[in-house]
mmCIF file of C-alpha atoms in Angstrom:
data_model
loop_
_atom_site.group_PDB
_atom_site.id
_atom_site.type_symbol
_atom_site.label_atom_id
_atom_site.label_comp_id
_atom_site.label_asym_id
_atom_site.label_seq_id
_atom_site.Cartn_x
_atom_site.Cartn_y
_atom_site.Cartn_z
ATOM 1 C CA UNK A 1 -60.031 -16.378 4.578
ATOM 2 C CA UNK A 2 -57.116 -16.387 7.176
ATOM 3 C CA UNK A 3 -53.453 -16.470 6.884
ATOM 4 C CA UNK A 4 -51.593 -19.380 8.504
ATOM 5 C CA UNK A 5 -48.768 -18.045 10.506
ATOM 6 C CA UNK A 6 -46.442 -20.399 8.274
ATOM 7 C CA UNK A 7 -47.292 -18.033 4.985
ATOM 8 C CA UNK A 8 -46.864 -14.909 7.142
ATOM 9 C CA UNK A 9 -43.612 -15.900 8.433
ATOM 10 C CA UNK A 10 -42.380 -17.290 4.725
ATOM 11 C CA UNK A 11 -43.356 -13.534 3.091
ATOM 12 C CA UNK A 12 -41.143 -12.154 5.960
ATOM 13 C CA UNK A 13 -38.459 -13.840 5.478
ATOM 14 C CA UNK A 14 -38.504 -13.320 1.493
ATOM 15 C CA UNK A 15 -38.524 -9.986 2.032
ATOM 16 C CA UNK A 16 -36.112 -9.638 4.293
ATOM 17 C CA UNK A 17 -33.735 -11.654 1.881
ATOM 18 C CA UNK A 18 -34.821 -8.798 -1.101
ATOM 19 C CA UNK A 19 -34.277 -6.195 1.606
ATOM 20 C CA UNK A 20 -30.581 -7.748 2.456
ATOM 21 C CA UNK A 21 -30.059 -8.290 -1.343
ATOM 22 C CA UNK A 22 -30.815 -4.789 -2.239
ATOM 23 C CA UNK A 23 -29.237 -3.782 0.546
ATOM 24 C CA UNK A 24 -25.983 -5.702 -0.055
ATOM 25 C CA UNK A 25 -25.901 -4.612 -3.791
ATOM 26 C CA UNK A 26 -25.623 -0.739 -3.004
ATOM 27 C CA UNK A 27 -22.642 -1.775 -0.635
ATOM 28 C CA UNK A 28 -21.323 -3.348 -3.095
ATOM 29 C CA UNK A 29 -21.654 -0.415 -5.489
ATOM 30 C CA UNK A 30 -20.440 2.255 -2.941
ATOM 31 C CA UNK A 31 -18.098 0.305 -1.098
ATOM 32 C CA UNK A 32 -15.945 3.527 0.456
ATOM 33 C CA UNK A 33 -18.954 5.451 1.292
ATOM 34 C CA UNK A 34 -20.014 1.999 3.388
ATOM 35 C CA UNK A 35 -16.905 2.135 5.118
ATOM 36 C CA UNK A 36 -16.868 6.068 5.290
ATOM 37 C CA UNK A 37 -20.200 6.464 6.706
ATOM 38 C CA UNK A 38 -19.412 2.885 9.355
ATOM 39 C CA UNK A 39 -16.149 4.786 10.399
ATOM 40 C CA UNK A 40 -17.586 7.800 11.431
ATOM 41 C CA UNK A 41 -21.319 5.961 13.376
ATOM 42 C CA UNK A 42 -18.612 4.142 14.874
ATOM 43 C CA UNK A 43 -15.863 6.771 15.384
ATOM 44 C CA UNK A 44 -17.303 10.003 16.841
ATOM 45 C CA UNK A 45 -19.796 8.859 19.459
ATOM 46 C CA UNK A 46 -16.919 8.336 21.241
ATOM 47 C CA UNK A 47 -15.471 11.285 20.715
ATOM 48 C CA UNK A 48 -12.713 9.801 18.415
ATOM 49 C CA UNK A 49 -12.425 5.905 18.772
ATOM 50 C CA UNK A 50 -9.001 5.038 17.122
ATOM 51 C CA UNK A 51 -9.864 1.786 15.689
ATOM 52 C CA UNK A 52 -12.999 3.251 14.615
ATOM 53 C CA UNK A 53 -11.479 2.703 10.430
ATOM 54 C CA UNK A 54 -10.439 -0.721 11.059
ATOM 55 C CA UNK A 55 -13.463 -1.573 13.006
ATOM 56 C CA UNK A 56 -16.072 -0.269 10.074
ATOM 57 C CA UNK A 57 -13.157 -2.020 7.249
ATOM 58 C CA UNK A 58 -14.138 -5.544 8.849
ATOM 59 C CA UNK A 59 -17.516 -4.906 9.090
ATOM 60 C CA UNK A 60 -17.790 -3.325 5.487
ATOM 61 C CA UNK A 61 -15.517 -6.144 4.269
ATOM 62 C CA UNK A 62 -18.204 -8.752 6.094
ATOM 63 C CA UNK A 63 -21.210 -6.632 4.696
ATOM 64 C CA UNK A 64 -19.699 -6.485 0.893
ATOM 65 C CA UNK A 65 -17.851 -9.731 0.314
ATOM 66 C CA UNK A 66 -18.350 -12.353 3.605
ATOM 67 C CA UNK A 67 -15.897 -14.127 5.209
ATOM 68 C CA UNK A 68 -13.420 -14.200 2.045
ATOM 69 C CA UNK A 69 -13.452 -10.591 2.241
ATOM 70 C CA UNK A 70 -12.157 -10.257 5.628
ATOM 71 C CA UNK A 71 -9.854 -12.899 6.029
ATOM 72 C CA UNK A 72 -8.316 -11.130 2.760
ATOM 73 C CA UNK A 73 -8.602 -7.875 5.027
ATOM 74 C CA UNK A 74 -6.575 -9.427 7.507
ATOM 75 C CA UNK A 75 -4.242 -11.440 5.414
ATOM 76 C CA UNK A 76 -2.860 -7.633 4.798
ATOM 77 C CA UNK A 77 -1.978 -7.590 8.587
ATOM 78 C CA UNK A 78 0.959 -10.592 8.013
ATOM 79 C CA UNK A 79 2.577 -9.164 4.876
ATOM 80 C CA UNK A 80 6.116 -8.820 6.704
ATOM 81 C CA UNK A 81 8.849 -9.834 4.429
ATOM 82 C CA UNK A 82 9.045 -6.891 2.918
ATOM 83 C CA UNK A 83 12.880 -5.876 3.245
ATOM 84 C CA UNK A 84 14.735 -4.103 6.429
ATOM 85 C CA UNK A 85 15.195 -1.089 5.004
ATOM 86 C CA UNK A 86 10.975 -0.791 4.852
ATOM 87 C CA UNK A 87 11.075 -1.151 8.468
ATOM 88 C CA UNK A 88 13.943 1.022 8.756
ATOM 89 C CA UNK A 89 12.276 3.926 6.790
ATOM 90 C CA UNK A 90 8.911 3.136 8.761
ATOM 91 C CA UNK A 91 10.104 3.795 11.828
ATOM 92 C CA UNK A 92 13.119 6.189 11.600
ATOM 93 C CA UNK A 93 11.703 8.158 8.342
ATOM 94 C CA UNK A 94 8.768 9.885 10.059
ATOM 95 C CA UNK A 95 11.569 10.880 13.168
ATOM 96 C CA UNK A 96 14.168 12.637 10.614
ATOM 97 C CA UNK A 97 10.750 14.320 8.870
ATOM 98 C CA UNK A 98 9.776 15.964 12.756
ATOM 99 C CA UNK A 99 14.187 16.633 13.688
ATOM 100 C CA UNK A 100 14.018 18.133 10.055
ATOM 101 C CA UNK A 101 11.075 20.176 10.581
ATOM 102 C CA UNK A 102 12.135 21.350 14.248
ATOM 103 C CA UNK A 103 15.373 22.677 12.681
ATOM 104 C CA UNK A 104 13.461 24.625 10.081
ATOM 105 C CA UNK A 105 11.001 26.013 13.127
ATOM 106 C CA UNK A 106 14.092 27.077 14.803
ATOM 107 C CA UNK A 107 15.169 28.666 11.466
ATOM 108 C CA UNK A 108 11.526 30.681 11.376
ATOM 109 C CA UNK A 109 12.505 32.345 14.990
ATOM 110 C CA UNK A 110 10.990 29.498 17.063
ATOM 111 C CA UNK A 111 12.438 29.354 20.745
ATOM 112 C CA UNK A 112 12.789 25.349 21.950
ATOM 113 C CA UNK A 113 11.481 25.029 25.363
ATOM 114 C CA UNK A 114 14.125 22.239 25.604
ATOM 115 C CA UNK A 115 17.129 20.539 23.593
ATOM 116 C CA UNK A 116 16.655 20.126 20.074
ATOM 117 C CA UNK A 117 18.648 16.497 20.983
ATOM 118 C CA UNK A 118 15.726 14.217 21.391
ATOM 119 C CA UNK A 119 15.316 11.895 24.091
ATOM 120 C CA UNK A 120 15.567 8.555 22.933
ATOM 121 C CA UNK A 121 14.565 7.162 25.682
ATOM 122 C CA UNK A 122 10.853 8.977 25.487
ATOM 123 C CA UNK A 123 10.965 8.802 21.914
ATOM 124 C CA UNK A 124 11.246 4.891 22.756
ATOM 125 C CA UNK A 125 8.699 4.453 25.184
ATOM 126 C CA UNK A 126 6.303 7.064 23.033
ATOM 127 C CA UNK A 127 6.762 4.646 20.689
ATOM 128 C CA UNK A 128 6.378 0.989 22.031
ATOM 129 C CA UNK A 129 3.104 2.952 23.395
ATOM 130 C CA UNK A 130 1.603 3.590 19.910
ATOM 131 C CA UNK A 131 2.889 0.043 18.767
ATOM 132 C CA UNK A 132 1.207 -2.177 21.790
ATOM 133 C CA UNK A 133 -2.089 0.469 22.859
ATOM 134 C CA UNK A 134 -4.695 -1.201 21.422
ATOM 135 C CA UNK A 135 -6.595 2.353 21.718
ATOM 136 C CA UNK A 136 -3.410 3.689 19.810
ATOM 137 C CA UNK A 137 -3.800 6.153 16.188
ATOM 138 C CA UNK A 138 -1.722 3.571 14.591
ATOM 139 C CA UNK A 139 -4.880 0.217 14.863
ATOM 140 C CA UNK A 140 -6.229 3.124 12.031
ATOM 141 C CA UNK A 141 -4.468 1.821 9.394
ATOM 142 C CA UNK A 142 -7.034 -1.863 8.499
ATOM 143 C CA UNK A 143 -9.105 0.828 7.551
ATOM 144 C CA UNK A 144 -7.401 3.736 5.537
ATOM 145 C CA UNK A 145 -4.334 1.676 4.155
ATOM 146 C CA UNK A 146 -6.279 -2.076 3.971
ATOM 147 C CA UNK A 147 -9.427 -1.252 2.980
ATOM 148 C CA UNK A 148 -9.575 2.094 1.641
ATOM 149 C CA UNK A 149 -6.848 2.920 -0.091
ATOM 150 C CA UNK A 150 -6.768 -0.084 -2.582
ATOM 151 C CA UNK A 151 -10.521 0.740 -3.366
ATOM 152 C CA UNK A 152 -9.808 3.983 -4.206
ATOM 153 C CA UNK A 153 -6.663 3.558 -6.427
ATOM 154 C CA UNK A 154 -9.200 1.215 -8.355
ATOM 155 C CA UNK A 155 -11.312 4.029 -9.963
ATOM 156 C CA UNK A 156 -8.207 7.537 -9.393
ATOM 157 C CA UNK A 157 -4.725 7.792 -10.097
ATOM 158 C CA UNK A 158 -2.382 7.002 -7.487
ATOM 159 C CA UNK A 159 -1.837 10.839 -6.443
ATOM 160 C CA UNK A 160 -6.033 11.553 -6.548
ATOM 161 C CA UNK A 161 -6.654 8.403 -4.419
ATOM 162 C CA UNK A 162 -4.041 9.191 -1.899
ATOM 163 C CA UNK A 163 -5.164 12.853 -1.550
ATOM 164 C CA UNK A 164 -8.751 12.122 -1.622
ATOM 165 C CA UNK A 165 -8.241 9.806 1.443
ATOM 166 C CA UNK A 166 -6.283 12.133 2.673
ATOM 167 C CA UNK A 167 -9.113 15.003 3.083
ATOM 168 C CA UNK A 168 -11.310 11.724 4.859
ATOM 169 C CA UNK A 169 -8.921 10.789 6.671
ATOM 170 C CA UNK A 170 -8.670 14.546 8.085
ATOM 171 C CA UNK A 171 -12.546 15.099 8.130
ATOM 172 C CA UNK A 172 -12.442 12.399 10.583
ATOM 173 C CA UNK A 173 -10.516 14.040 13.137
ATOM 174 C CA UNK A 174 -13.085 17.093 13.344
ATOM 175 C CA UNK A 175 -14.080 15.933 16.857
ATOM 176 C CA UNK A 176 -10.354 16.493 17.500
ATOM 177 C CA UNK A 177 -10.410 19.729 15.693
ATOM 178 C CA UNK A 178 -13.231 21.494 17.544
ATOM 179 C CA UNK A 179 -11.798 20.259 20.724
ATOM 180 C CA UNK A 180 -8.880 21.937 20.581
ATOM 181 C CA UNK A 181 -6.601 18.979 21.048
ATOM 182 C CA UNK A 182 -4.987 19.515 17.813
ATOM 183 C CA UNK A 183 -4.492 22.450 15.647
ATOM 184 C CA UNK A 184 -6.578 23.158 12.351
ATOM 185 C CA UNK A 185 -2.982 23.079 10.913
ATOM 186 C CA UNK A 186 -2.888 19.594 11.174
ATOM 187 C CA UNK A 187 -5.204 19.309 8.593
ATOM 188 C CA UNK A 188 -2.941 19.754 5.709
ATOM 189 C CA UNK A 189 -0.572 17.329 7.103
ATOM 190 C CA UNK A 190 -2.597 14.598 7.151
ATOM 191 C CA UNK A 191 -3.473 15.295 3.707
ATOM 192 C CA UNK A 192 0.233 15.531 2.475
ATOM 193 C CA UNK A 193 1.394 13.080 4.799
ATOM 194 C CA UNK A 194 -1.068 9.867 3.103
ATOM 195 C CA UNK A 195 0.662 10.720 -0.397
ATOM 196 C CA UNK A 196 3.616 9.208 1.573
ATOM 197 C CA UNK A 197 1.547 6.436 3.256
ATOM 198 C CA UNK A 198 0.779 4.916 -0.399
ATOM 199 C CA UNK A 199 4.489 5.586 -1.407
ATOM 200 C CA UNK A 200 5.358 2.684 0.988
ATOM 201 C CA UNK A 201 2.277 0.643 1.300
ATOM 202 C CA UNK A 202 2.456 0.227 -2.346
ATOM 203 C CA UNK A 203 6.398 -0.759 -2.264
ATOM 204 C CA UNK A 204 5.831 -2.848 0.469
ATOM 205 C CA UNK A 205 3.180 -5.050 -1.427
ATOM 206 C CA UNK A 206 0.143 -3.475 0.394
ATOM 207 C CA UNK A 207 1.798 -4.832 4.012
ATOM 208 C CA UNK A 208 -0.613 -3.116 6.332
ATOM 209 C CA UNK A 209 2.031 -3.961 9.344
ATOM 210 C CA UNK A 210 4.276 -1.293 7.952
ATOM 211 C CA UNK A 211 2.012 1.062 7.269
ATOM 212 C CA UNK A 212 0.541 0.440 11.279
ATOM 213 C CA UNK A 213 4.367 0.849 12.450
ATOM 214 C CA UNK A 214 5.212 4.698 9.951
ATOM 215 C CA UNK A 215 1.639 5.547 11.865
ATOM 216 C CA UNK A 216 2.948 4.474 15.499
ATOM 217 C CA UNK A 217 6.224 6.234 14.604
ATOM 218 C CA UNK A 218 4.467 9.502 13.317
ATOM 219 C CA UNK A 219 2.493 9.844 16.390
ATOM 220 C CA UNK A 220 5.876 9.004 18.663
ATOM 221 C CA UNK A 221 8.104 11.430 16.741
ATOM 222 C CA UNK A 222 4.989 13.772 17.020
ATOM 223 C CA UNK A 223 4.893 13.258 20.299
ATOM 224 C CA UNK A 224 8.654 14.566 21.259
ATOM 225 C CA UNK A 225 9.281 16.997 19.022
ATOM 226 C CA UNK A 226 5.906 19.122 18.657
ATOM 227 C CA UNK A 227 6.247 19.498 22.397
ATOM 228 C CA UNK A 228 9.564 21.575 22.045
ATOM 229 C CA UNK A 229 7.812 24.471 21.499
ATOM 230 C CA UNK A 230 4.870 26.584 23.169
ATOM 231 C CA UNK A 231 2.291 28.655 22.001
ATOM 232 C CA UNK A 232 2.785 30.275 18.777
ATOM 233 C CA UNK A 233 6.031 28.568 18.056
ATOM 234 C CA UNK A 234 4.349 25.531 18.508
ATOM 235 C CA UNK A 235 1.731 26.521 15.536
ATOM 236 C CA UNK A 236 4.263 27.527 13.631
ATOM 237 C CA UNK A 237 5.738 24.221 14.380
ATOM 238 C CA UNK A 238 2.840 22.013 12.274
ATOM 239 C CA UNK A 239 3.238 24.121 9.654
ATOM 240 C CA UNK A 240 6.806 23.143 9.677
ATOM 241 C CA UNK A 241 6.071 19.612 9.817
ATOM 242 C CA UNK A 242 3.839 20.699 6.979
ATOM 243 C CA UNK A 243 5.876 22.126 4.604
ATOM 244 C CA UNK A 244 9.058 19.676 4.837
ATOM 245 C CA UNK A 245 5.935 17.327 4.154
ATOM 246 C CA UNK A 246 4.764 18.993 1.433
ATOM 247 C CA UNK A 247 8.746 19.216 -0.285
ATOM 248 C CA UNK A 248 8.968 15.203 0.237
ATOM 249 C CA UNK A 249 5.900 14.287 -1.399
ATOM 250 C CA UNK A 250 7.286 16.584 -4.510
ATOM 251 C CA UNK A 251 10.180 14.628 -4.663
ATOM 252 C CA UNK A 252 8.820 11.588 -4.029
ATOM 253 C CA UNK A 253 5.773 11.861 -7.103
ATOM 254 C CA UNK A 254 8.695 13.963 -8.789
ATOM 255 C CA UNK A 255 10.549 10.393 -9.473
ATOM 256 C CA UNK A 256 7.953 8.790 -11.008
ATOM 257 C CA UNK A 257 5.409 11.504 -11.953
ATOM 258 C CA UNK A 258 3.508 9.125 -14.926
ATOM 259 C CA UNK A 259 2.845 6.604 -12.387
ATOM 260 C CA UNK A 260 1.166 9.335 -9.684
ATOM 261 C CA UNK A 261 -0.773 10.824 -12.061
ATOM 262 C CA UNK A 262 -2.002 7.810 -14.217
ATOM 263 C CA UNK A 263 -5.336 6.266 -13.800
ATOM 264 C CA UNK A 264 -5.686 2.696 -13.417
ATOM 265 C CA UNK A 265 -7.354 2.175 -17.233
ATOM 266 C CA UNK A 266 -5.700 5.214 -18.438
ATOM 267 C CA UNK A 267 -8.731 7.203 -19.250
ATOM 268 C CA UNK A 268 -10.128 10.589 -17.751
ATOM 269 C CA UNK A 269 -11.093 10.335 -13.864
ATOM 270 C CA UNK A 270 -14.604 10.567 -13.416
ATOM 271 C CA UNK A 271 -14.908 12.983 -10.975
ATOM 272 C CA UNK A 272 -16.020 13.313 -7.067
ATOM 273 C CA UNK A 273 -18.244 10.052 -7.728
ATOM 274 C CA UNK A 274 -15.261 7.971 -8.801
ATOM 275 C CA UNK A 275 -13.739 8.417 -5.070
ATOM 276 C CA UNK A 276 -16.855 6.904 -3.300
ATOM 277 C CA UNK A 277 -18.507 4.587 -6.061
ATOM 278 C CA UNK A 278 -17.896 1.601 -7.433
ATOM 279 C CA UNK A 279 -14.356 0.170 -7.356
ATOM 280 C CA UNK A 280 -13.045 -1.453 -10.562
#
């Protein structure tokens, strides 16, 4: 007895409907090891694509939850009015973090290639480079800040979530790493540094735009001030940058140490799991 095409081409499409079902269903149950795994197929073939995060975000956000759930991604984009002194902190914060940590590489026996006056006018342009370059660091932040980090501070305390991103965020600049273009120093910044990151993307009510413009003015400030030095001294430099890092975030989870180390239903944390599973 033969099989009409018709019946053939109805038990194919059930099945791929159970396949897309099942499939959907483990997204849905490990939403940041979707994203994870999209950033990095999408990321490092290029040896590191920039908007690799925000990329795999939509596309996790359109595998997971449809159209609602990326239009919600991108609603984060237009939170603006969020105060001046956000934008203020945003964009001159991250510059006073790099003067600060020059000063204290200077301090260490660093030699400064050139004045430790920076040049506003390269600072600006560095800047209003990251801010319009759609292949700029900052077009990461849809994906760590908008997607990611809200996940994640649904199963961890504040503190675990933003370290725990941190050490992705990191991982994901190997390619960079084992190139050579930055220093395995960096590293721990990036770790310290996203402790900060939710300090201000939760004040600002999750405004990814803020969070986009601290990342454009990291990279900027970066960009003048890590350049003052040469060879060793400029090493020494990120672990400058490191530790005046490190002595923020203290004070800044020092102020309100219950709410950094608090878990969302005030029970245990789970363990590694709890950073890639399920989202509350």
């Amino acid at each position: 007895m033969s099989t009409e095409p018709t019946q053939i081409a109805v038990t194919e499409a059930e099945g791929l409907t159970r396949l897309w079902r099942s499939s959907r269903s483990l997204f849905r149950r490990w939403p940041i090891t979707t994203f994870y795994l999209l950033t990095l197929i999408i990321s490092w073939p290029f040896g590191l694509l920039p908007p690799g995060p925000s990329i795999a975000a939509i596309a996790a956000a359109a595998l997971i939850d449809g159209r609602s759930g990326v239009v919600q991604l991108l609603r984060m984009v237009l939170v603006w009015r969020v105060g001046l002194r956000w934008y203020l902190l945003a964009l001159l914060g991250p510059l006073a973090l790099f003067a600060l940590a020059a000063w204290v590489n200077t301090l260490m026996g660093a030699t400064a290639v050139g004045s430790l006056g920076l040049d506003w006018s390269e600072f600006g342009s560095l800047l209003l480079l990251q801010i319009v370059g759609v292949f700029a660091g900052a077009w990461e932040e849809l994906g760590w800040r908008g997607y990611a980090l809200p996940r994640m501070m649904g199963r961890l305390s504040p503190l675990l979530a933003s370290l725990g991103l941190g050490v992705l965020w990191a991982i994901w600049h190997l390619p960079l790493f084992l190139a050579g273009d930055i220093p395995w120093a960096d590293a721990a910044f990036i770790v310290a540094v996203s402790v900060l990151f939710t300090a201000v993307f939760v004040r600002t009510s999750q405004s990814v735009l803020i969070a986009f413009l601290m990342h454009a003015s990291i990279n900027a400030a970066g960009g003048v001030t890590v350049l003052l030095f040469e060879g060793g001294d400029r090493i020494q430099m990120y672990w400058a940058v490191t530790a005046v890092t490190v002595a923020v975030v203290v004070a800044v989870v020092g102020l309100r140490p219950s709410w950094w180390l608090k878990s969302p239903a005030g029970e245990p944390i789970e363990g590694v799991a709890a950073v890639f599973g399920e989202s509350a």
